[in-house]
PDB file of C-alpha atoms and ligand atoms in Angstrom:
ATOM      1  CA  UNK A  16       8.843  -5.698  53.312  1.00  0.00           C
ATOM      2  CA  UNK A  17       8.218  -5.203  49.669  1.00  0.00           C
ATOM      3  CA  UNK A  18       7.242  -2.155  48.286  1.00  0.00           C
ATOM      4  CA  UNK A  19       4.534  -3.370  45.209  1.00  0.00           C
ATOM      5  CA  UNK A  20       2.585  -1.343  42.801  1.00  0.00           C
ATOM      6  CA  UNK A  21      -1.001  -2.496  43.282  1.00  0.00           C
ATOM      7  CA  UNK A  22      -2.532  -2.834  39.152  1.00  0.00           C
ATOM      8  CA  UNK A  23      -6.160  -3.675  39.979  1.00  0.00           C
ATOM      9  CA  UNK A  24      -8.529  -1.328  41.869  1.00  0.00           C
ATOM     10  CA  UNK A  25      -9.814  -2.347  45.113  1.00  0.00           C
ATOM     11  CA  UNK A  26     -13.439  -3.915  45.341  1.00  0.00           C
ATOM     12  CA  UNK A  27     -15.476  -0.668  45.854  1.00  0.00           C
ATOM     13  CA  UNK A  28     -19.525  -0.146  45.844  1.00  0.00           C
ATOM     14  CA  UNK A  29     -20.755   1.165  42.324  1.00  0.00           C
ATOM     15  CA  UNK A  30     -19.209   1.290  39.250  1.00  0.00           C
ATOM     16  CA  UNK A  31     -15.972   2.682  38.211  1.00  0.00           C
ATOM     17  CA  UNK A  32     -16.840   5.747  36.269  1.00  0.00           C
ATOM     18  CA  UNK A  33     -13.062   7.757  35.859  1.00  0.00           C
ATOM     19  CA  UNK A  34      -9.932   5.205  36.060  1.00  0.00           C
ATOM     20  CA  UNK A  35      -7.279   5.937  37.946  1.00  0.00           C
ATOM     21  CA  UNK A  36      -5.058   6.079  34.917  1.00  0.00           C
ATOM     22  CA  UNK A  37      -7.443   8.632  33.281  1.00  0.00           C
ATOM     23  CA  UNK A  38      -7.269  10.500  36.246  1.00  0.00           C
ATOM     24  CA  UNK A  39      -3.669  10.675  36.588  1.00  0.00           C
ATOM     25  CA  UNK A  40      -3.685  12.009  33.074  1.00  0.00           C
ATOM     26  CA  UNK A  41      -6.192  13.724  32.884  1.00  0.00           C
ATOM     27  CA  UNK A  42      -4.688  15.423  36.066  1.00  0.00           C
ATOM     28  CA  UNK A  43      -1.169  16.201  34.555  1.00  0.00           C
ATOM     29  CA  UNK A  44      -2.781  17.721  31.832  1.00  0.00           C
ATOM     30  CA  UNK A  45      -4.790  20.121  33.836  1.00  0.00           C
ATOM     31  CA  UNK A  46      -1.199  20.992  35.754  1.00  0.00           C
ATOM     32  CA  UNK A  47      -0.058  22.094  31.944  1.00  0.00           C
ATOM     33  CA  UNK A  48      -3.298  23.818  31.611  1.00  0.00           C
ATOM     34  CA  UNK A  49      -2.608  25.721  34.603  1.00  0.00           C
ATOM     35  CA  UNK A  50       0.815  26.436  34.629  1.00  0.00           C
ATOM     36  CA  UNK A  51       0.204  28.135  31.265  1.00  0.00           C
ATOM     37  CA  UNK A  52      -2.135  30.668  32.389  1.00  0.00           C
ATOM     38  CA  UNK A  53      -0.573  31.311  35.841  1.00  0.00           C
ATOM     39  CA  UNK A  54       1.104  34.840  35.683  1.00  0.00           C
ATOM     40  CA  UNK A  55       4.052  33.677  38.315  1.00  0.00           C
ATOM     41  CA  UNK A  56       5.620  30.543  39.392  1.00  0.00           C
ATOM     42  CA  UNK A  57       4.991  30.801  43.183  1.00  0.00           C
ATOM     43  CA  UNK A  58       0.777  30.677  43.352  1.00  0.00           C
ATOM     44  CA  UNK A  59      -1.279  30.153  46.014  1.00  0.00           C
ATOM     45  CA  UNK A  60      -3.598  26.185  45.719  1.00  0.00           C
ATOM     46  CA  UNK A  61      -6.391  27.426  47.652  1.00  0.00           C
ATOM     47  CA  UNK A  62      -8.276  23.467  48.397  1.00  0.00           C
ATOM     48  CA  UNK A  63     -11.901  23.252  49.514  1.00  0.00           C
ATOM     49  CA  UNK A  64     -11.843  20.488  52.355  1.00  0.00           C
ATOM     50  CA  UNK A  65     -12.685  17.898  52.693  1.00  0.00           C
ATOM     51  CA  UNK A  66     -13.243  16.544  48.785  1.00  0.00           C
ATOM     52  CA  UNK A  67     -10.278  18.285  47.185  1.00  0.00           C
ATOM     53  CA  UNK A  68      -7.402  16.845  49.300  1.00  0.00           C
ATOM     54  CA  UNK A  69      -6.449  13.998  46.964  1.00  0.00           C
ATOM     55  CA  UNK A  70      -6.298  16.533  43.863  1.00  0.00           C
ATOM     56  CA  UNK A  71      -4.823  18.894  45.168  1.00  0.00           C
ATOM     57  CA  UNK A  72      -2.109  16.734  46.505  1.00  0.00           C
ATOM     58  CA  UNK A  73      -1.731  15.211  42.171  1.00  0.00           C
ATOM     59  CA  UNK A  74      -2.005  18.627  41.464  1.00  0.00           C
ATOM     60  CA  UNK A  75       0.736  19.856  43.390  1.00  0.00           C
ATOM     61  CA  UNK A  76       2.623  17.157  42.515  1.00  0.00           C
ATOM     62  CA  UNK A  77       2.382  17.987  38.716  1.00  0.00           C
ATOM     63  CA  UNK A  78       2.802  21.912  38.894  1.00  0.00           C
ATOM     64  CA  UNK A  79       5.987  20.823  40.563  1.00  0.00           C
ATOM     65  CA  UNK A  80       6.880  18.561  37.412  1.00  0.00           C
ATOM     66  CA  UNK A  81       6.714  21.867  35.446  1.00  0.00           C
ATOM     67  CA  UNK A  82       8.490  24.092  37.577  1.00  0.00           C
ATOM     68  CA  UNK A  83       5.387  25.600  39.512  1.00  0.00           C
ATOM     69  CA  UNK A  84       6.273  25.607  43.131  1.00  0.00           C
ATOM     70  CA  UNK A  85       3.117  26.846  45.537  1.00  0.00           C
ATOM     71  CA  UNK A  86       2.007  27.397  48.651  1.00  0.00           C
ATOM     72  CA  UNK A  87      -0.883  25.247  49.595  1.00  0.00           C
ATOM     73  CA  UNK A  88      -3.594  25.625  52.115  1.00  0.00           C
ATOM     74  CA  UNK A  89      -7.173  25.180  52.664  1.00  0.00           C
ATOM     75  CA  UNK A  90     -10.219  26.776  53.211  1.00  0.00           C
ATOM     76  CA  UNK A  91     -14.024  24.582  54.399  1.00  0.00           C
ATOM     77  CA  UNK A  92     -17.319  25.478  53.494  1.00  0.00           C
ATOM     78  CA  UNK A  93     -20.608  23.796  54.351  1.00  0.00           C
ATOM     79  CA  UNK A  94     -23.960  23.742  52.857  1.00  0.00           C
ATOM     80  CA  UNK A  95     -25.219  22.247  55.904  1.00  0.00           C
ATOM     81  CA  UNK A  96     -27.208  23.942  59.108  1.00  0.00           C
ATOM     82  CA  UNK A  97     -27.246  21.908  62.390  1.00  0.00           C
ATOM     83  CA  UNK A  98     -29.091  19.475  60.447  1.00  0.00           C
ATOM     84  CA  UNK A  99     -28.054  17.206  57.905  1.00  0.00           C
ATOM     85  CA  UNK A 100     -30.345  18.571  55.070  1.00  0.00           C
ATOM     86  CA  UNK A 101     -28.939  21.181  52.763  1.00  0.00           C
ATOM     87  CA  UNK A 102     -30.582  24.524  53.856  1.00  0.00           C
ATOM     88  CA  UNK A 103     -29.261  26.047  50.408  1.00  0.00           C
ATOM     89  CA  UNK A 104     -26.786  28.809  52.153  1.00  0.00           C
ATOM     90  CA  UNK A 105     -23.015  28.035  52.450  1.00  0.00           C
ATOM     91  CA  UNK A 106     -21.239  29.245  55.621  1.00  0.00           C
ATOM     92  CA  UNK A 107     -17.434  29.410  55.479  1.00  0.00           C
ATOM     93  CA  UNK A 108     -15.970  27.360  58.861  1.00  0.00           C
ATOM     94  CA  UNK A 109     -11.974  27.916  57.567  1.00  0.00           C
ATOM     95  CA  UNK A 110     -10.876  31.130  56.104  1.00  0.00           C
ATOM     96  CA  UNK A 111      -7.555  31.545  54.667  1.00  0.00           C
ATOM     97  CA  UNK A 112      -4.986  32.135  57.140  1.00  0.00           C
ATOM     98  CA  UNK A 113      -2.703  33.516  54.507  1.00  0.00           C
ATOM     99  CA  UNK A 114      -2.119  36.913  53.049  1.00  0.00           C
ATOM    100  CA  UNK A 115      -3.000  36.510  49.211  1.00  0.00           C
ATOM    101  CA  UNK A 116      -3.302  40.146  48.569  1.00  0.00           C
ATOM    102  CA  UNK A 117      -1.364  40.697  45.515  1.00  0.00           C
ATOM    103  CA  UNK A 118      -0.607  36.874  44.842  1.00  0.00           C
ATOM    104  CA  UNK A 119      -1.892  34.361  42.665  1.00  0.00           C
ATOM    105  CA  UNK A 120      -4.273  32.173  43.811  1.00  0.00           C
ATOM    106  CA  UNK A 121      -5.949  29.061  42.518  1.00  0.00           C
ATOM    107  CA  UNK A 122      -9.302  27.650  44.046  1.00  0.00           C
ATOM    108  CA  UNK A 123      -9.250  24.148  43.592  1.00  0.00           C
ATOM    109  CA  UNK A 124     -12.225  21.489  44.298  1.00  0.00           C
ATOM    110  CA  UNK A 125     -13.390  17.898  43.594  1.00  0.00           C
ATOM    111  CA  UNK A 126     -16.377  18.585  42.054  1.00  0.00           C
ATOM    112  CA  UNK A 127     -18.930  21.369  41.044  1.00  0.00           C
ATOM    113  CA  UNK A 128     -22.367  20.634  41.470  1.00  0.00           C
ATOM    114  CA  UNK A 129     -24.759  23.572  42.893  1.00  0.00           C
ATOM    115  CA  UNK A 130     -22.086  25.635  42.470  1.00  0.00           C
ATOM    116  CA  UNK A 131     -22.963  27.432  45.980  1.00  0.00           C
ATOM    117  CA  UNK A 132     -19.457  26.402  47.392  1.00  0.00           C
ATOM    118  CA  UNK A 133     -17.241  27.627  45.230  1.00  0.00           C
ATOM    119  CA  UNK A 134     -19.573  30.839  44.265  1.00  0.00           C
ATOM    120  CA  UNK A 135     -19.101  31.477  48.511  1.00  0.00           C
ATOM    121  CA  UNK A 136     -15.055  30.463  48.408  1.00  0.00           C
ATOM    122  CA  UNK A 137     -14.300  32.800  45.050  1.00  0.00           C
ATOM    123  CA  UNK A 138     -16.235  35.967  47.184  1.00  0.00           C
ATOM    124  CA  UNK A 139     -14.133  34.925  50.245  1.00  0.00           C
ATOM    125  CA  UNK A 140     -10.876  34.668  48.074  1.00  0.00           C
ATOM    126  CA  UNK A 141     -11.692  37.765  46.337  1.00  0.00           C
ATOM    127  CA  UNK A 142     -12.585  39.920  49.167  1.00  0.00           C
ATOM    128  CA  UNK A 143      -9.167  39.628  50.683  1.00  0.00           C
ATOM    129  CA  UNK A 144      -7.875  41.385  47.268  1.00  0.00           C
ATOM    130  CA  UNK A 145      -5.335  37.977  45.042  1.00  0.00           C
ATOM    131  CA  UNK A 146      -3.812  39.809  41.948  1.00  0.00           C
ATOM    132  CA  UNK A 147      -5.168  36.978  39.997  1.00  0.00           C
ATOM    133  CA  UNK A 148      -7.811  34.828  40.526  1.00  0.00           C
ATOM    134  CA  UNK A 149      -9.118  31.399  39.074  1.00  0.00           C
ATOM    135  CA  UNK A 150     -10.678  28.311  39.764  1.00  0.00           C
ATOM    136  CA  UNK A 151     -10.197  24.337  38.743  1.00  0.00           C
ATOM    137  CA  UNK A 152     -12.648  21.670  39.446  1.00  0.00           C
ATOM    138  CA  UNK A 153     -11.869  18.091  38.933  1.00  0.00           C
ATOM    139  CA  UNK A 154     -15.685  17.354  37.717  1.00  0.00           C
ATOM    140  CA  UNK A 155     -18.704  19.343  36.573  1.00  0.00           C
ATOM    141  CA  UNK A 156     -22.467  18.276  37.140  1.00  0.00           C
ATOM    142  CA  UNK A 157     -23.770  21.150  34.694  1.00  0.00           C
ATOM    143  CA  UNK A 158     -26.918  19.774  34.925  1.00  0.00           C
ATOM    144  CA  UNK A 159     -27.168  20.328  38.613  1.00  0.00           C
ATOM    145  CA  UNK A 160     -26.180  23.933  38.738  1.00  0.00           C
ATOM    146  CA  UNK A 161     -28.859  26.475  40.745  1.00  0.00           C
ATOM    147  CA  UNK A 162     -26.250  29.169  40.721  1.00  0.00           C
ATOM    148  CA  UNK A 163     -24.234  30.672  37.576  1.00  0.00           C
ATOM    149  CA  UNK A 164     -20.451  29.938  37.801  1.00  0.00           C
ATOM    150  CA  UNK A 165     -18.169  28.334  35.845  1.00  0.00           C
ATOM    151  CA  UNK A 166     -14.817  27.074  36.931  1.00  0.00           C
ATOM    152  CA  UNK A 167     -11.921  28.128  34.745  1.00  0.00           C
ATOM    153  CA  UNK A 168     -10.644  24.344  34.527  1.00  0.00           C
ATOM    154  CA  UNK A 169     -12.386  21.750  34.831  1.00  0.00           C
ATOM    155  CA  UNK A 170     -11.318  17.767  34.690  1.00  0.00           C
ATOM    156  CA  UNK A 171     -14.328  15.993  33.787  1.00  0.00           C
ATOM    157  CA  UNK A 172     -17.934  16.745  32.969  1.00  0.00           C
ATOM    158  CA  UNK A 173     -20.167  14.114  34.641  1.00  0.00           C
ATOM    159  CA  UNK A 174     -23.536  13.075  34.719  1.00  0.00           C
ATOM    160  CA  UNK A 175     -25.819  14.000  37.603  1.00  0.00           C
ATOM    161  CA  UNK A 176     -25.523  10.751  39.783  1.00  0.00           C
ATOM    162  CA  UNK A 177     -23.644  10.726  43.320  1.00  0.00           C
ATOM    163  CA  UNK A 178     -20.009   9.620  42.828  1.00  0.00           C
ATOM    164  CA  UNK A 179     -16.926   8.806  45.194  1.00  0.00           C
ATOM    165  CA  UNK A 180     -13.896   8.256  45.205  1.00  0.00           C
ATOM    166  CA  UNK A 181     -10.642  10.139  44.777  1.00  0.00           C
ATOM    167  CA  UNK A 182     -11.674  12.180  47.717  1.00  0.00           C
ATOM    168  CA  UNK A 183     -15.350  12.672  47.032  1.00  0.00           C
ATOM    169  CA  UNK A 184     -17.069  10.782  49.579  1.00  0.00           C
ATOM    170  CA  UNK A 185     -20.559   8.958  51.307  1.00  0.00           C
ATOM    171  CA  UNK A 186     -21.047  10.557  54.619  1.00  0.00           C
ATOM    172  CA  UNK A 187     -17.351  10.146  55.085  1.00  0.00           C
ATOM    173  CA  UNK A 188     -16.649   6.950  53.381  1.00  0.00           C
ATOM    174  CA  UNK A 189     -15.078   5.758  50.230  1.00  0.00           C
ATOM    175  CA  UNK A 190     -12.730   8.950  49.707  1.00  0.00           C
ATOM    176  CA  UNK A 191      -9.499   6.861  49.556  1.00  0.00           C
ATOM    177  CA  UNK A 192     -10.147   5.007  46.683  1.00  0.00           C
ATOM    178  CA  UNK A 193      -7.514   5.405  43.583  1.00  0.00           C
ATOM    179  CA  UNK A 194     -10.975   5.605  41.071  1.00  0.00           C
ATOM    180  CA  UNK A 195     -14.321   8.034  40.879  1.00  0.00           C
ATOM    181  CA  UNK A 196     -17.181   5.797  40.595  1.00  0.00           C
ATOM    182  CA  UNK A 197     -20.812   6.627  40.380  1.00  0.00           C
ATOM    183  CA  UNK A 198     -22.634   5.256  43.347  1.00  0.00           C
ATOM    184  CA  UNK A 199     -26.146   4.322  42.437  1.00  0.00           C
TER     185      UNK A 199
HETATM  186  P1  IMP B  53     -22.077  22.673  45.552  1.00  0.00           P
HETATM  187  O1  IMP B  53     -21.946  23.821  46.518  1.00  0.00           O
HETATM  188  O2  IMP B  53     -23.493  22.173  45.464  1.00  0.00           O
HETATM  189  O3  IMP B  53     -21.471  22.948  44.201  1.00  0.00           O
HETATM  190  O4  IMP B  53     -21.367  21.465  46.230  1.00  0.00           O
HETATM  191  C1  IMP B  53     -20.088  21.100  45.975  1.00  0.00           C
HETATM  192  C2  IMP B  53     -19.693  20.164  47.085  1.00  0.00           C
HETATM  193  O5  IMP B  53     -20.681  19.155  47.333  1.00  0.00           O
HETATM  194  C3  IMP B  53     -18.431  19.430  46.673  1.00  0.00           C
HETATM  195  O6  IMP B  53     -17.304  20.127  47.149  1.00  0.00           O
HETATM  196  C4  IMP B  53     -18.608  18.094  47.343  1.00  0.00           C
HETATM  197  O7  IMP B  53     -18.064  18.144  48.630  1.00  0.00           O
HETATM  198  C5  IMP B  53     -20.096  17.892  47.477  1.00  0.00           C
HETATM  199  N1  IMP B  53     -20.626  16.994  46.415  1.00  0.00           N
HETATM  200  C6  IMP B  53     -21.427  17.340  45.401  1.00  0.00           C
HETATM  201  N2  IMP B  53     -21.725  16.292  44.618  1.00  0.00           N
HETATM  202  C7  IMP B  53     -21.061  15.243  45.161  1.00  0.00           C
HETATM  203  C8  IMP B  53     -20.960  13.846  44.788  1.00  0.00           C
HETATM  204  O8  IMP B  53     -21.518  13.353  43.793  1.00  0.00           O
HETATM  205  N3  IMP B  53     -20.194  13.084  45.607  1.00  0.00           N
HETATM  206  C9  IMP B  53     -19.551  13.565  46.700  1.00  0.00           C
HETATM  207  N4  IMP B  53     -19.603  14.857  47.062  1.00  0.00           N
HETATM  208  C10 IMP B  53     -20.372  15.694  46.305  1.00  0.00           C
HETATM  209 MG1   MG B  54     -16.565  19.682  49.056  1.00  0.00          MG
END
């Protein structure tokens, strides 16, 4: 079997919002962002299942281009009670199962929107005492925020409309695309 490079993006529901060229670069470019304010080559990528597994797998990949060389785990959160409505509180269901004290560590996720889940993953992160702490986001709904955080990198600012791809999903669906596109 022959191993090809597939060009054209596969037929997905919406419309394609971020290429995946422009997230490739786009991507790379955050690793240089990164790399240059890390204080040490051996960080910790901190990933927010389920959404961030797909970035911070390019990620990786690029820190390792530039001589970065961490340790990668993740962490979960959920917004979500027993029901499926958002109950506005964030429980963590994964805590790190490494020792960061003293290291640094990098929060990574797919997307900011309320800005609940990271706010509740930084506390968690910083509670268990990282010499350095920071946080990269591969898109920004500003418009949706209801609590005040920034991320200290950030990919893309987006408008507020439900997008998948790249990892970001519709009740499970859609995350393996190569492309973010806006649903509806
Ligand atoms: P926040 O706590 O409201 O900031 O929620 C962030 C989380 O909600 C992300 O990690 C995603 O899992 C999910 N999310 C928010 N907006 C979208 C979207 O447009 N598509 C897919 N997932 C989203
Ligand atoms: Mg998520």
């Amino acid at each position: 079997m022959s191993a090809t490079k597939h060009s054209s993006p596969p037929p997905s529901p919406g419309t394609v919002l971020i290429s995946e060229d422009a997230l490739q670069h786009r991507v790379a470019e955050l690793a240089v962002e990164v790399s240059a304010a890390l204080p040490d080559r051996e960080p910790i990528l901190v990933g927010l299942l389920t959404g961030s597994f797909v970035f911070v797998a390019d990620l990786g990949r690029e820190l390792s281009r530039l001589g970065v060389h961490p340790q990668i785990e993740f962490i979960e959160t959920t917004h979500y009670g027993a029901g499926r409505r958002p109950t506005g509180r964030v429980e963590l269901r994964r805590p790190l199962q490494r020792d960061v004290r003293g290291r640094a560590v990098l929060l990574v996720d797919d997307i900011l929107d309320s800005g609940r889940s990271l706010t509740k993953a930084m506390e968690h992160a910083s509670e268990r005492e990282p010499a350095w702490l920071r946080s990269c986001v591969l898109l920004d709904k500003t418009a949706r925020r209801e609590v005040p955080i920034r991320a200290d990198h950030v990919g893309f600012q987006i408008p507020d409309s439900w997008v998948i791809g790249y990892g970001l999903d519709d009740d499970g669906r859609y995350r393996e695309l190569p492309h973010v596109a806006r649903l509806r």
